[in-house]
Short mmCIF file of N, CA, C and O in Angstrom, two decimals:
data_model
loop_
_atom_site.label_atom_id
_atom_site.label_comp_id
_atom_site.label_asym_id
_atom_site.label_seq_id
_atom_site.Cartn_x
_atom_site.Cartn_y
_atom_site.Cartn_z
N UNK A 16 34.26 -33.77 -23.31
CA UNK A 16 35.45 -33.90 -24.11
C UNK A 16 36.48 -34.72 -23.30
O UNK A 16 36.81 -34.49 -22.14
N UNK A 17 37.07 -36.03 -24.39
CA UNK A 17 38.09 -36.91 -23.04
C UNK A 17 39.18 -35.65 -22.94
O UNK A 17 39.07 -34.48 -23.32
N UNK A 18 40.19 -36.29 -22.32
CA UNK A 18 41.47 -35.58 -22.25
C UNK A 18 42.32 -35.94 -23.42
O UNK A 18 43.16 -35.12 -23.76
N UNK A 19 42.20 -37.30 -24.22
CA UNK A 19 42.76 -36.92 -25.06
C UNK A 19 42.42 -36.22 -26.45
O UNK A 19 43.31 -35.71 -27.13
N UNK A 20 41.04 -36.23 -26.86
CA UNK A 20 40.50 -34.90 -27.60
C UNK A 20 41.00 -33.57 -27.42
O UNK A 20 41.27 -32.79 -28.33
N UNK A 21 41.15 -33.30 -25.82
CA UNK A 21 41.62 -31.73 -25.56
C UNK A 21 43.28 -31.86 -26.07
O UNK A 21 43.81 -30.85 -26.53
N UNK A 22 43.91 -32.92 -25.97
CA UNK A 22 45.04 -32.90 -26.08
C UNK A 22 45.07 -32.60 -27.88
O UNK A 22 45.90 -31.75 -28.22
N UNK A 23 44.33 -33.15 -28.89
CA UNK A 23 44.30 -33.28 -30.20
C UNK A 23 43.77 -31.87 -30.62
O UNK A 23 44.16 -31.24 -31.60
N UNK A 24 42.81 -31.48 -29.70
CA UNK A 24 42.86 -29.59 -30.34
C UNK A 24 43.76 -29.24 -29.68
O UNK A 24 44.40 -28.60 -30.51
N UNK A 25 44.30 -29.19 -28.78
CA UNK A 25 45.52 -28.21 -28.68
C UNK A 25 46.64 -28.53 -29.46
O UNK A 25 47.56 -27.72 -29.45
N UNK A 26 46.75 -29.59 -30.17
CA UNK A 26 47.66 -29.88 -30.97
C UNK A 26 47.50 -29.02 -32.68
O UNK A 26 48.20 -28.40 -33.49
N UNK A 27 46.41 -29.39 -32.51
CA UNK A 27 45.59 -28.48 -34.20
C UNK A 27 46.11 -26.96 -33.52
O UNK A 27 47.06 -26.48 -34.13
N UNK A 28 45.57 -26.04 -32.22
CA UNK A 28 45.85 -24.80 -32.11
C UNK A 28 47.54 -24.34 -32.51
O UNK A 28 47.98 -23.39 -33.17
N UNK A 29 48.25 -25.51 -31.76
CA UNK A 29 49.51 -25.09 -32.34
C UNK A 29 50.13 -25.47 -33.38
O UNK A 29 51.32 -25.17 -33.50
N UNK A 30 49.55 -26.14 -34.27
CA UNK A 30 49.72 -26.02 -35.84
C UNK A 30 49.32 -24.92 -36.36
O UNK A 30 50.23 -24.19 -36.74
N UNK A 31 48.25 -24.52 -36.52
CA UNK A 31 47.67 -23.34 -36.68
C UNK A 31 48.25 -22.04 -36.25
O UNK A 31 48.01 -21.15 -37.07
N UNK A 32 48.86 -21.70 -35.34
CA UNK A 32 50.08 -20.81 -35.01
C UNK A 32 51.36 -21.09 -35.82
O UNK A 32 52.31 -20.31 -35.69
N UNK A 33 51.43 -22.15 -36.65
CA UNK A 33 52.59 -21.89 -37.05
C UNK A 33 54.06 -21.84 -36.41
O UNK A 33 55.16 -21.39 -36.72
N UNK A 34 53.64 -22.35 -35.63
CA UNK A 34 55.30 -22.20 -34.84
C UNK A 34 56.66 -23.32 -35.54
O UNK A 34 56.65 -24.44 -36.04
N UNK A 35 57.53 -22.48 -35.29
CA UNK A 35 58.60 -23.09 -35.64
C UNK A 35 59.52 -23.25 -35.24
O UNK A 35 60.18 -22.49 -34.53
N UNK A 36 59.98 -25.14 -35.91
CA UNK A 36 60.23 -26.13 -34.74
C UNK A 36 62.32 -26.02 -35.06
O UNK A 36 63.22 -26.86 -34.96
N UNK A 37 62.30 -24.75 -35.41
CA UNK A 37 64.04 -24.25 -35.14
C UNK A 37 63.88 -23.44 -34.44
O UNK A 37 65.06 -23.09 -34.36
N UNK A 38 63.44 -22.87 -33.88
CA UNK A 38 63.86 -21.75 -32.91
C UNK A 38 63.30 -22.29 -31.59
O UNK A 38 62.29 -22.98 -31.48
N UNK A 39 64.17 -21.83 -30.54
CA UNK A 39 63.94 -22.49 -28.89
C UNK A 39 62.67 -22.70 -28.86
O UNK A 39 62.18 -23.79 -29.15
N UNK A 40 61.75 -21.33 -28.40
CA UNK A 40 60.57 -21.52 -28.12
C UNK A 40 59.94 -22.59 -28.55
O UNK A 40 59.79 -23.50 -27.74
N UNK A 41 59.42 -22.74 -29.92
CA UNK A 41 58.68 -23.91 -30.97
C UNK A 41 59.18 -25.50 -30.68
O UNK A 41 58.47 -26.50 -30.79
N UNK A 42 60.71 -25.44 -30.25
CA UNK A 42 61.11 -26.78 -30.19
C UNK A 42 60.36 -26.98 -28.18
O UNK A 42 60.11 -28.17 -28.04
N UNK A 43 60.15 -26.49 -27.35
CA UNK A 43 59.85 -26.67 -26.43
C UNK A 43 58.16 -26.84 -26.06
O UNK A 43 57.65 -27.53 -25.18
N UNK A 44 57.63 -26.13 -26.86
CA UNK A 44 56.19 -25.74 -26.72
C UNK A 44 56.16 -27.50 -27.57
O UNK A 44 55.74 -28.31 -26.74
N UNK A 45 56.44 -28.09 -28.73
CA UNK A 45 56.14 -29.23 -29.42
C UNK A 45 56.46 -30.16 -28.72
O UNK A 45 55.78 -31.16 -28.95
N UNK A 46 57.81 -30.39 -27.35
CA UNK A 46 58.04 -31.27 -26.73
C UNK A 46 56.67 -31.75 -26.02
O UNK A 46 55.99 -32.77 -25.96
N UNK A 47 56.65 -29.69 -25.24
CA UNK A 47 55.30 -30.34 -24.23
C UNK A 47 54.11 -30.68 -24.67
O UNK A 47 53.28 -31.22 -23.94
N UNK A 48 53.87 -30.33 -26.16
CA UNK A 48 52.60 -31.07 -26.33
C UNK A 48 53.13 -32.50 -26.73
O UNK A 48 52.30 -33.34 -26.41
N UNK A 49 53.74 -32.79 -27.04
CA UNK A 49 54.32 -34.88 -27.75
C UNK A 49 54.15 -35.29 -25.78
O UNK A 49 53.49 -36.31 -25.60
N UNK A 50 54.61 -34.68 -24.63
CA UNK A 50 54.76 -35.25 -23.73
C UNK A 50 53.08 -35.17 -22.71
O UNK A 50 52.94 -35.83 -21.68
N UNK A 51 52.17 -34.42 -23.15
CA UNK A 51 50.92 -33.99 -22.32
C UNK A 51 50.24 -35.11 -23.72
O UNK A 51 49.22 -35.53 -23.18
N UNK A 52 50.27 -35.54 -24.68
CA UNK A 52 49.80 -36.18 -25.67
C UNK A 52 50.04 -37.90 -25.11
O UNK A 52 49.15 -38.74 -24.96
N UNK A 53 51.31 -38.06 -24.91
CA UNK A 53 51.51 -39.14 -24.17
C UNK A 53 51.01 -39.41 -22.72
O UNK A 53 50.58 -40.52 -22.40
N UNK A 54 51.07 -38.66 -22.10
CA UNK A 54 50.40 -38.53 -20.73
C UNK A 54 48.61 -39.17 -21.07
O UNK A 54 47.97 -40.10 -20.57
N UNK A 55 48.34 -38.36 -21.94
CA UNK A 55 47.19 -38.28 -21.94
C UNK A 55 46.55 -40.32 -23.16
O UNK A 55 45.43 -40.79 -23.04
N UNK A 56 47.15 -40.65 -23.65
CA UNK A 56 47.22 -41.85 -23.99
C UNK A 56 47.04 -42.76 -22.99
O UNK A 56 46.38 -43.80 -22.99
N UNK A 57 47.79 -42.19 -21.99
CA UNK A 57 48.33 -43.61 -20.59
C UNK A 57 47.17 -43.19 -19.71
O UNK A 57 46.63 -44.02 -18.98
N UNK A 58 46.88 -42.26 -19.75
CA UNK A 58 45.13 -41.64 -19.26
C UNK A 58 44.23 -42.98 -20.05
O UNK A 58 44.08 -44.03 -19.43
N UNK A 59 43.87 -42.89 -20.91
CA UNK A 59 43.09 -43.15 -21.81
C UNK A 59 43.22 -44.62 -21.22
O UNK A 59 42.30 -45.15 -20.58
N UNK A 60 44.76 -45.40 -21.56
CA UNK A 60 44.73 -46.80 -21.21
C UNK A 60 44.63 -46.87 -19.89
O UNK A 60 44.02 -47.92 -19.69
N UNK A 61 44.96 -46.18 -18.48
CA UNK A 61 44.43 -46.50 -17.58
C UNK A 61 42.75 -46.86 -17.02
O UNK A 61 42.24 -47.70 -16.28
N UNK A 62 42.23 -45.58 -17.91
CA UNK A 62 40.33 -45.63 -17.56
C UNK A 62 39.94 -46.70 -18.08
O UNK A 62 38.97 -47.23 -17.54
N UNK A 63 40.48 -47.31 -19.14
CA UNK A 63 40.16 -48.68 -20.06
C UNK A 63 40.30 -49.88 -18.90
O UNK A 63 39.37 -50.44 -18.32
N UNK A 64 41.66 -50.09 -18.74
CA UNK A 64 42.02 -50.75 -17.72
C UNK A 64 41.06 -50.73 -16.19
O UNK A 64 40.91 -51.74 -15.50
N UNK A 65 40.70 -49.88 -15.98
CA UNK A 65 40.18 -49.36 -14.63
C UNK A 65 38.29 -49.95 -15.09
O UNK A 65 37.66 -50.69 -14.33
N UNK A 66 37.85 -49.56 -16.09
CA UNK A 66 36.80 -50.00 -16.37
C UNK A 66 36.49 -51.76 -16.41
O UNK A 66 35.54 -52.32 -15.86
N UNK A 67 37.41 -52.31 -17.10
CA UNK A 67 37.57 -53.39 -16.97
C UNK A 67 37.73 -54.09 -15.67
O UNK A 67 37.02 -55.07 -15.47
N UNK A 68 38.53 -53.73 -14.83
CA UNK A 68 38.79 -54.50 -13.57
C UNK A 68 37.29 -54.27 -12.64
O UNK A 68 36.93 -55.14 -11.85
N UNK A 69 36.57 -53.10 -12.84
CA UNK A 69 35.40 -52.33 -12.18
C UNK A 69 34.40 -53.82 -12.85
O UNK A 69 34.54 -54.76 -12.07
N UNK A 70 33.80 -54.07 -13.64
CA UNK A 70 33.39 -54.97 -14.65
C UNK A 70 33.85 -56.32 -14.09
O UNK A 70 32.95 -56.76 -13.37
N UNK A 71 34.79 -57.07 -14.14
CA UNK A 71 35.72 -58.18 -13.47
C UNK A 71 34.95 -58.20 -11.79
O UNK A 71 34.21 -59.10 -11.39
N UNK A 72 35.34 -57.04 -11.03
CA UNK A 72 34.79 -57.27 -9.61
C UNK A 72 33.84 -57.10 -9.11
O UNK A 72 33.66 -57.26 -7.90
N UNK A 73 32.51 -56.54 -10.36
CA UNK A 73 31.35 -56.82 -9.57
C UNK A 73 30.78 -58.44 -10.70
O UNK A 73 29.69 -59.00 -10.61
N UNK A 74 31.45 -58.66 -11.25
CA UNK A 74 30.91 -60.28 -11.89
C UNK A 74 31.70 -60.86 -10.26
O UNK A 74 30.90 -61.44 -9.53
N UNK A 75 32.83 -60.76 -9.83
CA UNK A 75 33.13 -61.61 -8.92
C UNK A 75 32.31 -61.65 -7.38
O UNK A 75 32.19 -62.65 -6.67
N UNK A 76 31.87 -60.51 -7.12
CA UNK A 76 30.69 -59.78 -6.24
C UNK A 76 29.45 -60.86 -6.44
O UNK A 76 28.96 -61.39 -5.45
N UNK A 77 29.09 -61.09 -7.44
CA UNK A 77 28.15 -61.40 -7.87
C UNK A 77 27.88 -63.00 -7.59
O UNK A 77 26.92 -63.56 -7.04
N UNK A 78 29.06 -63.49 -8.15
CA UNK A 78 29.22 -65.01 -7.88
C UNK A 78 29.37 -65.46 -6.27
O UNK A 78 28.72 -66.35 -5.73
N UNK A 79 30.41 -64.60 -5.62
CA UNK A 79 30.57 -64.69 -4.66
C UNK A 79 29.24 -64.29 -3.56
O UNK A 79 29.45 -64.68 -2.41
N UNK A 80 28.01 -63.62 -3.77
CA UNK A 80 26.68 -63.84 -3.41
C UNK A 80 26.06 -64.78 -3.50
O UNK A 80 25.24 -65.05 -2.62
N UNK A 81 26.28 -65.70 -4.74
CA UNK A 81 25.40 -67.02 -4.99
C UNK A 81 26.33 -67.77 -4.04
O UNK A 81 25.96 -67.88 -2.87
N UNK A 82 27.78 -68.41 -4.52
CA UNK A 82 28.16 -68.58 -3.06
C UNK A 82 27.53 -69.09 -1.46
O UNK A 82 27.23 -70.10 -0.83
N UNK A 83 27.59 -67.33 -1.33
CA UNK A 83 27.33 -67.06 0.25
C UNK A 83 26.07 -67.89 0.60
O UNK A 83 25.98 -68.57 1.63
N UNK A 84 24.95 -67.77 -0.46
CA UNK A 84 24.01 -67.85 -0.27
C UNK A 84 23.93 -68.90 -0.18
O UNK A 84 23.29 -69.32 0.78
N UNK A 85 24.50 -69.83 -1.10
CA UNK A 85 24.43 -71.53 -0.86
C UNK A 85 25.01 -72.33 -0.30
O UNK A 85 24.88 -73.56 -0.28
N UNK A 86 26.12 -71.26 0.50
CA UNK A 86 26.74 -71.91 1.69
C UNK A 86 25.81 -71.61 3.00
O UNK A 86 25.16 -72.48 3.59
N UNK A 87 25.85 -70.20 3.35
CA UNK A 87 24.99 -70.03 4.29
C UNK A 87 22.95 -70.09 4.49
O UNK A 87 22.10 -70.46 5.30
N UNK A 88 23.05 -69.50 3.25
CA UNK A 88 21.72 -69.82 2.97
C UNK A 88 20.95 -68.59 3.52
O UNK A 88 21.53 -67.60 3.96
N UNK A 89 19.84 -68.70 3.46
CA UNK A 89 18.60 -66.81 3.93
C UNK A 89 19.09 -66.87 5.50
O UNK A 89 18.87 -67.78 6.29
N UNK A 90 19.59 -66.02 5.66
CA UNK A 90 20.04 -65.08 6.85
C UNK A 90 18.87 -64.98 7.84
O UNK A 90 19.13 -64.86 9.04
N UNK A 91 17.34 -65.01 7.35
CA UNK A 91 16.03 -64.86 7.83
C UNK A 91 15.80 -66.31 8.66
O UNK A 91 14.87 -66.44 9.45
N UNK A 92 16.55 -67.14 8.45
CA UNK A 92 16.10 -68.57 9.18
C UNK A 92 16.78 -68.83 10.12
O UNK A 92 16.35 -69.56 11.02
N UNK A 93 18.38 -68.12 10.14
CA UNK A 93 19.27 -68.11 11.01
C UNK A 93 18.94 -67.09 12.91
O UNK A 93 18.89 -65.86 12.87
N UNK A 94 18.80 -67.62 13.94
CA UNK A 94 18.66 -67.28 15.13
C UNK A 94 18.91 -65.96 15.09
O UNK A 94 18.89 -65.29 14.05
N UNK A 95 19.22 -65.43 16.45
CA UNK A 95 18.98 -63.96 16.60
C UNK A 95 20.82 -63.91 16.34
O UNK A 95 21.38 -63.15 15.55
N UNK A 96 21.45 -64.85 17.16
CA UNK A 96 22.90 -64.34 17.59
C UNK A 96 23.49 -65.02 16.22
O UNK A 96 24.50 -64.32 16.18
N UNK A 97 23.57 -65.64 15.36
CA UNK A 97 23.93 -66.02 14.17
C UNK A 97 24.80 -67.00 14.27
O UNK A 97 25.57 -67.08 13.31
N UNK A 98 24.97 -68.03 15.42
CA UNK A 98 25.37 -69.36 15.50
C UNK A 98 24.97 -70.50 15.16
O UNK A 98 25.64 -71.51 14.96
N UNK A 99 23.89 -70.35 15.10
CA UNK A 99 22.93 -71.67 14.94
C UNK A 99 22.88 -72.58 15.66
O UNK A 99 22.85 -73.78 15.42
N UNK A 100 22.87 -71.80 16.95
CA UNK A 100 22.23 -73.10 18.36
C UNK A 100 21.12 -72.63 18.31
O UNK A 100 20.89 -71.97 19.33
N UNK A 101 20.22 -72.65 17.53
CA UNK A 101 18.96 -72.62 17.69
C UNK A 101 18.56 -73.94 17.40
O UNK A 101 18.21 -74.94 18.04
N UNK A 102 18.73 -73.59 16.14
CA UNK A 102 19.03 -75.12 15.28
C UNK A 102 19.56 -76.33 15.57
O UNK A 102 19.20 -77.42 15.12
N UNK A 103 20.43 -76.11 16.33
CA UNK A 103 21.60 -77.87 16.83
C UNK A 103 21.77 -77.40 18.37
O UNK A 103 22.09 -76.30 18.80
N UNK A 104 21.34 -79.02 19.30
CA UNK A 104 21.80 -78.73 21.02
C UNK A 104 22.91 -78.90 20.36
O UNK A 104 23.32 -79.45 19.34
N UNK A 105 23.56 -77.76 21.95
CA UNK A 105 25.03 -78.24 22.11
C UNK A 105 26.16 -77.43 21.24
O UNK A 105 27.39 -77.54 21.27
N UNK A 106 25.32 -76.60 20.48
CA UNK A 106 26.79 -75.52 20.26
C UNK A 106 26.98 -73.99 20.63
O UNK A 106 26.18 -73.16 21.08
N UNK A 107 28.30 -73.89 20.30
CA UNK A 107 29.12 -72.91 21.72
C UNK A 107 29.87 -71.80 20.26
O UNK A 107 30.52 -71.97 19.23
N UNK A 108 29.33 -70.84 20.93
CA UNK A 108 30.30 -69.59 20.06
C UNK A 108 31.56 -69.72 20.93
O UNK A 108 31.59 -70.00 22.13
N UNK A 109 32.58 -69.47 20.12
CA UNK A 109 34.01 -69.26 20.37
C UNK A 109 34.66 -68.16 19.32
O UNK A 109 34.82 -68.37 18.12
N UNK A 110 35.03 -66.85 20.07
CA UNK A 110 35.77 -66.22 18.56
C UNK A 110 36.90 -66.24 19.05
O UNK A 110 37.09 -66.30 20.27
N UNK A 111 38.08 -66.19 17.96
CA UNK A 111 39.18 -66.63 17.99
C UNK A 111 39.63 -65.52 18.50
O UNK A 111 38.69 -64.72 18.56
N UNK A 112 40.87 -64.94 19.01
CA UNK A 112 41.59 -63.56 19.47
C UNK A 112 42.74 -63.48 18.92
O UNK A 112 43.60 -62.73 19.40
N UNK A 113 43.01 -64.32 17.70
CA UNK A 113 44.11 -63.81 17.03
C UNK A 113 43.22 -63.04 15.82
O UNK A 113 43.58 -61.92 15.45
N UNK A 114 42.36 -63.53 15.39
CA UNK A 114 41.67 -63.16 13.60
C UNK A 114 40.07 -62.42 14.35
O UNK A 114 39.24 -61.71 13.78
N UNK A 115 40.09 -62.71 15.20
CA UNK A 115 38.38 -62.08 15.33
C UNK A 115 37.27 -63.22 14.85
O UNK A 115 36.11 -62.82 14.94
N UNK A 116 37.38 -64.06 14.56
CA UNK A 116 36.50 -65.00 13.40
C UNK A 116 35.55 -66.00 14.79
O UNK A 116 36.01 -66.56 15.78
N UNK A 117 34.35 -65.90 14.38
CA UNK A 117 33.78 -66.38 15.43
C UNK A 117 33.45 -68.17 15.29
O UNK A 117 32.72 -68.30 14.30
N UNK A 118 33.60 -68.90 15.63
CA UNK A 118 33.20 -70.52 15.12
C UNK A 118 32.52 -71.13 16.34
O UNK A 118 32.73 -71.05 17.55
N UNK A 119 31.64 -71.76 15.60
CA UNK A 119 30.22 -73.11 16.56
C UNK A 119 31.13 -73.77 16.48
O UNK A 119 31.82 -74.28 15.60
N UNK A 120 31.05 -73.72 17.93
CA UNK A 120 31.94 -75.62 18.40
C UNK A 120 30.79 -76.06 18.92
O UNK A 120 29.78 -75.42 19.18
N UNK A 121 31.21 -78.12 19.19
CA UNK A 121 30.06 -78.97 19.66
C UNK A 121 30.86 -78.83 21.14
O UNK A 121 31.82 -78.17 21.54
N UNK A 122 30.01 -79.74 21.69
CA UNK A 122 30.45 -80.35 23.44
C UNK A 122 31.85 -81.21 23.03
O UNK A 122 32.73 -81.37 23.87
N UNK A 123 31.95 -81.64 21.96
CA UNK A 123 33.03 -83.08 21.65
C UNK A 123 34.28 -82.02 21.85
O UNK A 123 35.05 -82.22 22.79
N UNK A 124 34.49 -80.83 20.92
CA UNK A 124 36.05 -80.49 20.67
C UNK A 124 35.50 -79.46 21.79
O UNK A 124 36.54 -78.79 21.80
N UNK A 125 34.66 -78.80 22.76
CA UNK A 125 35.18 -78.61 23.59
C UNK A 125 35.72 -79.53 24.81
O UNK A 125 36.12 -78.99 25.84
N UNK A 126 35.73 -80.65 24.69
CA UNK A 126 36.01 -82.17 25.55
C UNK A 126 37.41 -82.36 25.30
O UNK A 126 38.13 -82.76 26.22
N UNK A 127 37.91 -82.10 24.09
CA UNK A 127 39.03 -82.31 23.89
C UNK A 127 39.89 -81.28 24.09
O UNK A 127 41.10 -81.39 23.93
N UNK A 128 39.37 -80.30 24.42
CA UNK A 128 39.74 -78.86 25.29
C UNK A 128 40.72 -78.14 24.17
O UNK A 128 41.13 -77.09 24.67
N UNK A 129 41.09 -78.27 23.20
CA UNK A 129 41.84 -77.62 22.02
C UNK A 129 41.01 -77.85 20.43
O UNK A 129 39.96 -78.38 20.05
N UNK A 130 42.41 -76.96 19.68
CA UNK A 130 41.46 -76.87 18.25
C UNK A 130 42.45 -75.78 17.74
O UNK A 130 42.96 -74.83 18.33
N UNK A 131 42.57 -76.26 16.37
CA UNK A 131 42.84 -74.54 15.68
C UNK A 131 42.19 -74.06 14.86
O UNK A 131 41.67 -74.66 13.91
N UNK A 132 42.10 -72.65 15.14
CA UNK A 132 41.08 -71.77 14.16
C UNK A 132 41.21 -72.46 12.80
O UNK A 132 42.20 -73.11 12.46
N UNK A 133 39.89 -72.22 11.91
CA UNK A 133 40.06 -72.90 11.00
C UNK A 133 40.33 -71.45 9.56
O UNK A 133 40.53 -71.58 8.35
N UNK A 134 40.22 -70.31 10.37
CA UNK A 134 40.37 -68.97 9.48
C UNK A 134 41.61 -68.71 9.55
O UNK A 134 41.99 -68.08 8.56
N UNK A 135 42.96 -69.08 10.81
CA UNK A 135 44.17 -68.47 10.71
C UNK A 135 44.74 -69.16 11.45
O UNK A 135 45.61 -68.47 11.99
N UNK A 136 44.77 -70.19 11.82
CA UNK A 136 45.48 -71.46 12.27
C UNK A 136 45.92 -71.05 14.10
O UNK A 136 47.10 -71.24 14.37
N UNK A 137 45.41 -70.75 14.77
CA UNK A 137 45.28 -69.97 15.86
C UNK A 137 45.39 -71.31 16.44
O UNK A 137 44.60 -72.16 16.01
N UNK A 138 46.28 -71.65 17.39
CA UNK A 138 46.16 -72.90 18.61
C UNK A 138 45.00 -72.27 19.34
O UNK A 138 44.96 -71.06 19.59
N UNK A 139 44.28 -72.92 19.58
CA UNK A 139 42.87 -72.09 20.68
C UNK A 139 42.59 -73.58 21.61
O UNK A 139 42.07 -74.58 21.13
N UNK A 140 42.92 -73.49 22.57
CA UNK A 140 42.83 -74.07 24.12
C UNK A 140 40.77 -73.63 24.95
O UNK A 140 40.00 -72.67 24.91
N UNK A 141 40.76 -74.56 25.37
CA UNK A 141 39.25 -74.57 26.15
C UNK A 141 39.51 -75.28 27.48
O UNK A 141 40.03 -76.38 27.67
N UNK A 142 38.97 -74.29 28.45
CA UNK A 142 38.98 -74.81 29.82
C UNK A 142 38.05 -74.79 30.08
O UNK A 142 37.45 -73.73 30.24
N UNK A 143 37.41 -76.14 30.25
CA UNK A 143 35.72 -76.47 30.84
C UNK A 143 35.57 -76.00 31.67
O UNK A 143 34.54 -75.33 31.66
N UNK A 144 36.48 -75.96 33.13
CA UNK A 144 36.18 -75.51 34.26
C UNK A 144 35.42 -74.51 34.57
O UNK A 144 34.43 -74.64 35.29
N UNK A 145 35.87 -73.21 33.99
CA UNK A 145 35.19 -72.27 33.63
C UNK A 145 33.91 -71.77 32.98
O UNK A 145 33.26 -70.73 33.12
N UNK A 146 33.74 -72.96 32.15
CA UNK A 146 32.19 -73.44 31.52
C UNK A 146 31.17 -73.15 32.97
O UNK A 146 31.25 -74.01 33.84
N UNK A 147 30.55 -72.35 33.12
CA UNK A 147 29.33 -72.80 33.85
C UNK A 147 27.97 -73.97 33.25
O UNK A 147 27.39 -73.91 32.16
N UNK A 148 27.83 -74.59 33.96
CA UNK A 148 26.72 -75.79 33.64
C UNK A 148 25.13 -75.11 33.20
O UNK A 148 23.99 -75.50 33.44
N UNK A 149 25.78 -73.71 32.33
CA UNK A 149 24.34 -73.38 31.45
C UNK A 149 24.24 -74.03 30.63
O UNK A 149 25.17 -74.81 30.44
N UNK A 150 22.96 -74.08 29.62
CA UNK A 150 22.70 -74.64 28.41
C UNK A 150 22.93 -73.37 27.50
O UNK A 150 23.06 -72.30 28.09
N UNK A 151 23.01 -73.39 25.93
CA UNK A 151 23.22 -72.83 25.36
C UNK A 151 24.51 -72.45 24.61
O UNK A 151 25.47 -73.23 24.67
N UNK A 152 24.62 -71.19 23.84
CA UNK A 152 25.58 -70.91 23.16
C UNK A 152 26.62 -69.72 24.08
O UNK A 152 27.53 -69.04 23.62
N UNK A 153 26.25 -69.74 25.11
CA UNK A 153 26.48 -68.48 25.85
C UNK A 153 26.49 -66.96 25.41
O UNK A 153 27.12 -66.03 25.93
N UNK A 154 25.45 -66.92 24.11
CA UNK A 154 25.75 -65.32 23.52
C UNK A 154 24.79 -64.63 23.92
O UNK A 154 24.15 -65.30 24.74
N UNK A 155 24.23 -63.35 23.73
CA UNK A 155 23.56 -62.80 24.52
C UNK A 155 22.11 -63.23 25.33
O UNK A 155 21.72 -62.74 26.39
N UNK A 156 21.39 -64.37 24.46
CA UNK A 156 20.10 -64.65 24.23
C UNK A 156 19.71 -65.80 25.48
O UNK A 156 18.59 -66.18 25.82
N UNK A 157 21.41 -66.30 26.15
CA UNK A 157 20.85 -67.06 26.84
C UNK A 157 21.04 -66.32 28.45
O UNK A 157 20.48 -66.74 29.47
N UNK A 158 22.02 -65.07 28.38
CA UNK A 158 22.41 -64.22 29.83
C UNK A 158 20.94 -64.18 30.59
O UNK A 158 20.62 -64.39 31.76
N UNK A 159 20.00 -63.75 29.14
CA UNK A 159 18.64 -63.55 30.18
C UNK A 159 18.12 -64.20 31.22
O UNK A 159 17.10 -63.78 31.76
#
């Protein structure tokens, strides 16, 4: 039974009592049902509302998978550390420390020793010096 059905028999119960809407009692008992009647309406249009937006964000879920997928593509082809220096010499994980967001740089923009995040506009500075003359992406796969 919704809530507003329960609200529509309790409305029939107090017809059916007979109450009457001159004397205190009757005028108060009819407020609170006109006001639990309305309540229960804005019930009704919220779950509507709520269903709809539920509906709306998994169609957007949905798209936003095809998306992912045709930006990034099967996850199964991608390396262990998820940079894709497997795939291309010469690139370097860098995550940003303002946003967390991790980005493949080449040898070039680390040459030019700067860059800004491209997720939150982060000035991000590179000091080669510090580069040791390994190969790789420096993420876990090459420490070994």
């Amino acid at each position: 039974m919704t809530v507003t059905e329960k609200v529509a028999y309790v409305k029939g119960l107090a017809e059916g009592l007979g109450l009457d809407d001159s004397t205190k009692e009757g005028k108060v008992l009819k407020a609170l049902i006109d006001v639990v009647d309305d309540l229960a309406m804005s019930v009704a249009d919220l779950e509507e509302g709520y269903d709809e937006l539920c509906d709306e964000v998994d169609t957007l879920d949905e798209d936003l998978g095809a998306v992912e997928e045709d930006l990034y593509g099967d996850e199964e082809d991608d390396d262990e550390c998820g940079c894709g220096c497997e795939d291309e010499e010469g690139l370097y994980e860098v995550t940003c420390p303002a946003c967390g967001d991790t980005i493949c740089v080449d040898e070039s923009i680390l040459a030019d020793g700067e860059m800004e995040c491209p997720n939150c506009g982060e000035h991000l500075e590179f000091d080669l010096e510090e580069l040791d003359d390994e190969e790789g992406c420096g993420c876990e796969d090459d420490e070994d």
